[in-house]
PDB file of C-alpha atoms in Angstrom:
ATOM      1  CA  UNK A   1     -50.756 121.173  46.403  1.00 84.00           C
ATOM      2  CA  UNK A   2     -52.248 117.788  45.701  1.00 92.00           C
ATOM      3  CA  UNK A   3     -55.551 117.233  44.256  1.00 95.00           C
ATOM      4  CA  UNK A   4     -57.413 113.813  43.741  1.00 96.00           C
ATOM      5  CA  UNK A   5     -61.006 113.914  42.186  1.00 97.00           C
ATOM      6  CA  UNK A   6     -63.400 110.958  43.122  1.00 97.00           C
ATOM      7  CA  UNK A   7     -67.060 110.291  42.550  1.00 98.00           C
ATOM      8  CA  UNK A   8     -67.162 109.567  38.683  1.00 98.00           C
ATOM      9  CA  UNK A   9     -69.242 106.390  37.823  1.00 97.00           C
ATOM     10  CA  UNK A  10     -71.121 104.864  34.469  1.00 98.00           C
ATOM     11  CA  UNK A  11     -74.992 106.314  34.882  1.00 98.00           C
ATOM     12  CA  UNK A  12     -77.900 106.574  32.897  1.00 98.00           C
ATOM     13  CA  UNK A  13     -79.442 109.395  31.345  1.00 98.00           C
ATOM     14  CA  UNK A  14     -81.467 111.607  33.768  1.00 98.00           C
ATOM     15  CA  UNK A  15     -79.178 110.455  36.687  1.00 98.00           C
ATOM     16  CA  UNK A  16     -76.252 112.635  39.109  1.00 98.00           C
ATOM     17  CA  UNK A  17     -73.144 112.363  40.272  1.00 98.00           C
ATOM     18  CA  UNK A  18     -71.141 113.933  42.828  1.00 98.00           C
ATOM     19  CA  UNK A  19     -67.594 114.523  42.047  1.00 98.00           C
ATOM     20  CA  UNK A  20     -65.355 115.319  45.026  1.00 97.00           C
ATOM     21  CA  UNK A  21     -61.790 116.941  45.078  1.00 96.00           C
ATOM     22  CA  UNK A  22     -60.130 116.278  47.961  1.00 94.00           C
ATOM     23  CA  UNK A  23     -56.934 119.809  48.340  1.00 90.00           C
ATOM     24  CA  UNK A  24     -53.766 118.777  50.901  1.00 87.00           C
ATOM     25  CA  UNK A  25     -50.354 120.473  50.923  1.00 81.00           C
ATOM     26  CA  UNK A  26     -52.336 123.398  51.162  1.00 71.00           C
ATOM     27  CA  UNK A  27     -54.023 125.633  53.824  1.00 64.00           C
ATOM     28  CA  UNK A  28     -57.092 126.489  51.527  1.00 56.00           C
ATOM     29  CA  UNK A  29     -58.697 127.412  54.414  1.00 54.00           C
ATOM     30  CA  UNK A  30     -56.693 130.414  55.597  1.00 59.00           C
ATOM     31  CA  UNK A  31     -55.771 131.962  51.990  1.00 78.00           C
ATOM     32  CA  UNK A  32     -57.719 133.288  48.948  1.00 87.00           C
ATOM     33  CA  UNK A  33     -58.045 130.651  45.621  1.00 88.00           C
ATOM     34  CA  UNK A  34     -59.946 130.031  42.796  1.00 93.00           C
ATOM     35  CA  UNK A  35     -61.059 126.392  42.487  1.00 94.00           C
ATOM     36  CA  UNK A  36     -62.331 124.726  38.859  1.00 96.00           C
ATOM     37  CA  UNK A  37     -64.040 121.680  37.281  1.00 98.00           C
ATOM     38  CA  UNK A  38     -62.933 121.333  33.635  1.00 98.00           C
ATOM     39  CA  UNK A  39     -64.031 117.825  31.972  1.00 98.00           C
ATOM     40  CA  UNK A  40     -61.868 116.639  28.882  1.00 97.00           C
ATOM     41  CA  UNK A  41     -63.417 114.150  25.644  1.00 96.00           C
ATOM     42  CA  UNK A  42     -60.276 112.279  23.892  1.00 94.00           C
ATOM     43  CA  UNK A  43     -60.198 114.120  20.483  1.00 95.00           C
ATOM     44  CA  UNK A  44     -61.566 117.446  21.897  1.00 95.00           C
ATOM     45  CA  UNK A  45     -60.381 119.849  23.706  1.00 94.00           C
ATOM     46  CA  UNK A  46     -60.628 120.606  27.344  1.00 95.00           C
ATOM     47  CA  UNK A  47     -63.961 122.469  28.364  1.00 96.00           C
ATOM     48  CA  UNK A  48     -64.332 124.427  31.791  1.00 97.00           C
ATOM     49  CA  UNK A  49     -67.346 123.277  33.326  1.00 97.00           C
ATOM     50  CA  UNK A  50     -67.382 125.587  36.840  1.00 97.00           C
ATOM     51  CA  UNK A  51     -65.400 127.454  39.003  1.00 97.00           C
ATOM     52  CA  UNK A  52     -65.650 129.011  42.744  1.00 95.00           C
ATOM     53  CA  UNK A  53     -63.468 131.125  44.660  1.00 92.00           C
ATOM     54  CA  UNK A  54     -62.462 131.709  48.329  1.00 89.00           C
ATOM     55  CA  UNK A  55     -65.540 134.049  48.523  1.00 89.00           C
ATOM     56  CA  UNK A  56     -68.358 131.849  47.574  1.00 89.00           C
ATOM     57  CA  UNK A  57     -68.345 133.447  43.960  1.00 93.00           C
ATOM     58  CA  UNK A  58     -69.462 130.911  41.640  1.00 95.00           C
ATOM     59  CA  UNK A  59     -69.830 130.444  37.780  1.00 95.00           C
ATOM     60  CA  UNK A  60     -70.862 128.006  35.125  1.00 97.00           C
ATOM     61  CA  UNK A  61     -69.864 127.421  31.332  1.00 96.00           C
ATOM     62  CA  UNK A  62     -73.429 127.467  29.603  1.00 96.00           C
ATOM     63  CA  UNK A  63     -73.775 123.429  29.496  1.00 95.00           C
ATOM     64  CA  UNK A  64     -73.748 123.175  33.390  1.00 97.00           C
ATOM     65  CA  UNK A  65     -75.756 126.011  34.023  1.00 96.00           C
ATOM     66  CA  UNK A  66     -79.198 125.204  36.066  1.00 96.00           C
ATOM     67  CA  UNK A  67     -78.019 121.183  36.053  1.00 98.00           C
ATOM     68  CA  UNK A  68     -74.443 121.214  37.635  1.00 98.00           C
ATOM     69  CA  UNK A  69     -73.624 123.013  41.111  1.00 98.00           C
ATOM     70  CA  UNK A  70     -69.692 123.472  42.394  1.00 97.00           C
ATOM     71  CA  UNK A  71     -69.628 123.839  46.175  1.00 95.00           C
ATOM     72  CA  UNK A  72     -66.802 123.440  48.878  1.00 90.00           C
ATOM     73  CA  UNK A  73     -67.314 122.081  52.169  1.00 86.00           C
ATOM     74  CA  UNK A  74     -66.087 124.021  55.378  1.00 73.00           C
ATOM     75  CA  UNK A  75     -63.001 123.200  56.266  1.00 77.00           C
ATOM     76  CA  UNK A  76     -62.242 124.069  52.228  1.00 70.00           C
ATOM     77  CA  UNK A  77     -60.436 120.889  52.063  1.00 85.00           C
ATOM     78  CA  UNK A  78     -62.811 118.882  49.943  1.00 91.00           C
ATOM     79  CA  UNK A  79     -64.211 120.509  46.238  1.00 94.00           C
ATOM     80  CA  UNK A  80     -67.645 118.693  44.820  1.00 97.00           C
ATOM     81  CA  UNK A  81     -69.621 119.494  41.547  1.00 98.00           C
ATOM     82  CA  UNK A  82     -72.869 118.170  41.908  1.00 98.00           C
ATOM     83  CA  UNK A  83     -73.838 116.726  38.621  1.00 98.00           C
ATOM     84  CA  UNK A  84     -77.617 116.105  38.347  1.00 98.00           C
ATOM     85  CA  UNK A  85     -80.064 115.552  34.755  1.00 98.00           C
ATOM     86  CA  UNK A  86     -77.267 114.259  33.217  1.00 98.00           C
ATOM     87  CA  UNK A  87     -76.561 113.808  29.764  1.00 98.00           C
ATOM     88  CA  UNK A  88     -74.520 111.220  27.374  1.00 97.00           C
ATOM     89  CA  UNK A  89     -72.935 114.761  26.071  1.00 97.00           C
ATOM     90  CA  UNK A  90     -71.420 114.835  29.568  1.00 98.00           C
ATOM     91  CA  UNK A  91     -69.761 111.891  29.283  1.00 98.00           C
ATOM     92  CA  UNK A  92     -65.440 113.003  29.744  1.00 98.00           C
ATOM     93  CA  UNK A  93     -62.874 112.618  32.586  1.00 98.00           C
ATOM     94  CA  UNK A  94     -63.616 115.506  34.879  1.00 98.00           C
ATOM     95  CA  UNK A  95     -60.891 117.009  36.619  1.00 98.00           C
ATOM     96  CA  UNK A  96     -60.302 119.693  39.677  1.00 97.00           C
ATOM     97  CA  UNK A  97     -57.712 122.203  39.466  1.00 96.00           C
ATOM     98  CA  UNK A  98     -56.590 124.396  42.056  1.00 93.00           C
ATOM     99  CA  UNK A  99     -55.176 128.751  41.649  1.00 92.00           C
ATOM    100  CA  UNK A 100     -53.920 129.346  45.129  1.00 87.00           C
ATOM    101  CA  UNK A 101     -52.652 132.450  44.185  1.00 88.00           C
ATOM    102  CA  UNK A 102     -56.152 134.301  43.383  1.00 90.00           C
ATOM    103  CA  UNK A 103     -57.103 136.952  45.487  1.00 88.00           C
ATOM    104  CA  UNK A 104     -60.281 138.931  45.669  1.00 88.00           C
ATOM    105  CA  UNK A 105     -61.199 141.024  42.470  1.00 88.00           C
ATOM    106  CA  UNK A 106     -59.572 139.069  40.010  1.00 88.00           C
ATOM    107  CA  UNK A 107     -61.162 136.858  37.536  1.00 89.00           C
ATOM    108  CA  UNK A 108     -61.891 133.229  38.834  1.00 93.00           C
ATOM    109  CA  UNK A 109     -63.106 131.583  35.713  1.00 93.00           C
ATOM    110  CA  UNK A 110     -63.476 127.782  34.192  1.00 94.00           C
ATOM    111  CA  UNK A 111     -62.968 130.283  30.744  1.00 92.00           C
ATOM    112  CA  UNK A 112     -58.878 130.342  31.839  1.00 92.00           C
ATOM    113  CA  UNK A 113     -57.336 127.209  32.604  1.00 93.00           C
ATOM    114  CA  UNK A 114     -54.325 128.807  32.347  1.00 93.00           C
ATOM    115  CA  UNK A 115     -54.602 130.439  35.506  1.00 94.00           C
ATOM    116  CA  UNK A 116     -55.028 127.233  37.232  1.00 95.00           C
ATOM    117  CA  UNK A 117     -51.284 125.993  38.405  1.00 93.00           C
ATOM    118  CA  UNK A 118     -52.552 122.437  40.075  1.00 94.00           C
ATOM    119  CA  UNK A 119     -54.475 119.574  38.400  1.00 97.00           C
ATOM    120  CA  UNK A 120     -55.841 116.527  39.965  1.00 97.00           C
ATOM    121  CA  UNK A 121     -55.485 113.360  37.905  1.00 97.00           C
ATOM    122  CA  UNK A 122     -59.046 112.903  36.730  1.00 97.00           C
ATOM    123  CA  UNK A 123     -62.325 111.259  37.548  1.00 98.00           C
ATOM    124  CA  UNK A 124     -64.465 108.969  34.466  1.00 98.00           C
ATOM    125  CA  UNK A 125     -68.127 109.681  34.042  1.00 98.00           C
ATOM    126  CA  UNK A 126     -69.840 108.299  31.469  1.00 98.00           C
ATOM    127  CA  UNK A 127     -73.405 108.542  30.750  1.00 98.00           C
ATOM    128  CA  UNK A 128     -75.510 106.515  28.634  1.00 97.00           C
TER     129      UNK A 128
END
């Protein structure tokens, strides 16, 4: 499973992004998985930002709640987390990571990074 982010860009304050995550080696589209945004600050540790699974089930860590959505288009190939009112606090290298061995009823979280096996390589946003 490969997984390269894209979108991330220097903006101002109040502005969005769209982060993409573009998923080959992998048949996403005919399987169960649990997809996730986490966002790391050199000097801090890594914080899960949002997560989706197979399903359409969705969550958000308290920070992107009501500014940041997580999507998938429909082929499931391509991962985006719409980033809009944003803040210098979001400023980090965002990165998609990829459990393609979820299935339905377990947890799909940002809260366990743990369970995700794949990482892209990252994506800069900075906000000022």
């Amino acid at each position: 499973v490969q997984l390269v982010e894209s979108g991330g860009d220097s903006v101002q304050a109040g502005g969005s992004l769209r982060l993409s995550c573009a998923v080959s080696g992998y048949t996403v589209s005919y399987t169960e998985y649990c997809m996730g945004w986490f966002r790391h600050v050199p000097g801090e540790e890594r914080e899960g930002v949002a997560a989706i699974d197979s399903h359409g089930g969705t969550a958000y860590a308290d920070s992107a709640t009501g500014r940041f959505t997580i999507s998938q288009d429909n082929a499931k190939v391509t991962f985006y987390l719409q980033m809009n009112s944003l803040k210098p606090e979001d400023t980090a290298m965002y990165y998609c990571a990829a459990n393609p061995f979820w299935t339905y009823g377990a947890v799909c979280s940002y809260t366990r990074p743990a369970d995700f096996g794949y990482w892209g390589q990252g994506t800069q946003v900075t906000v000022s």
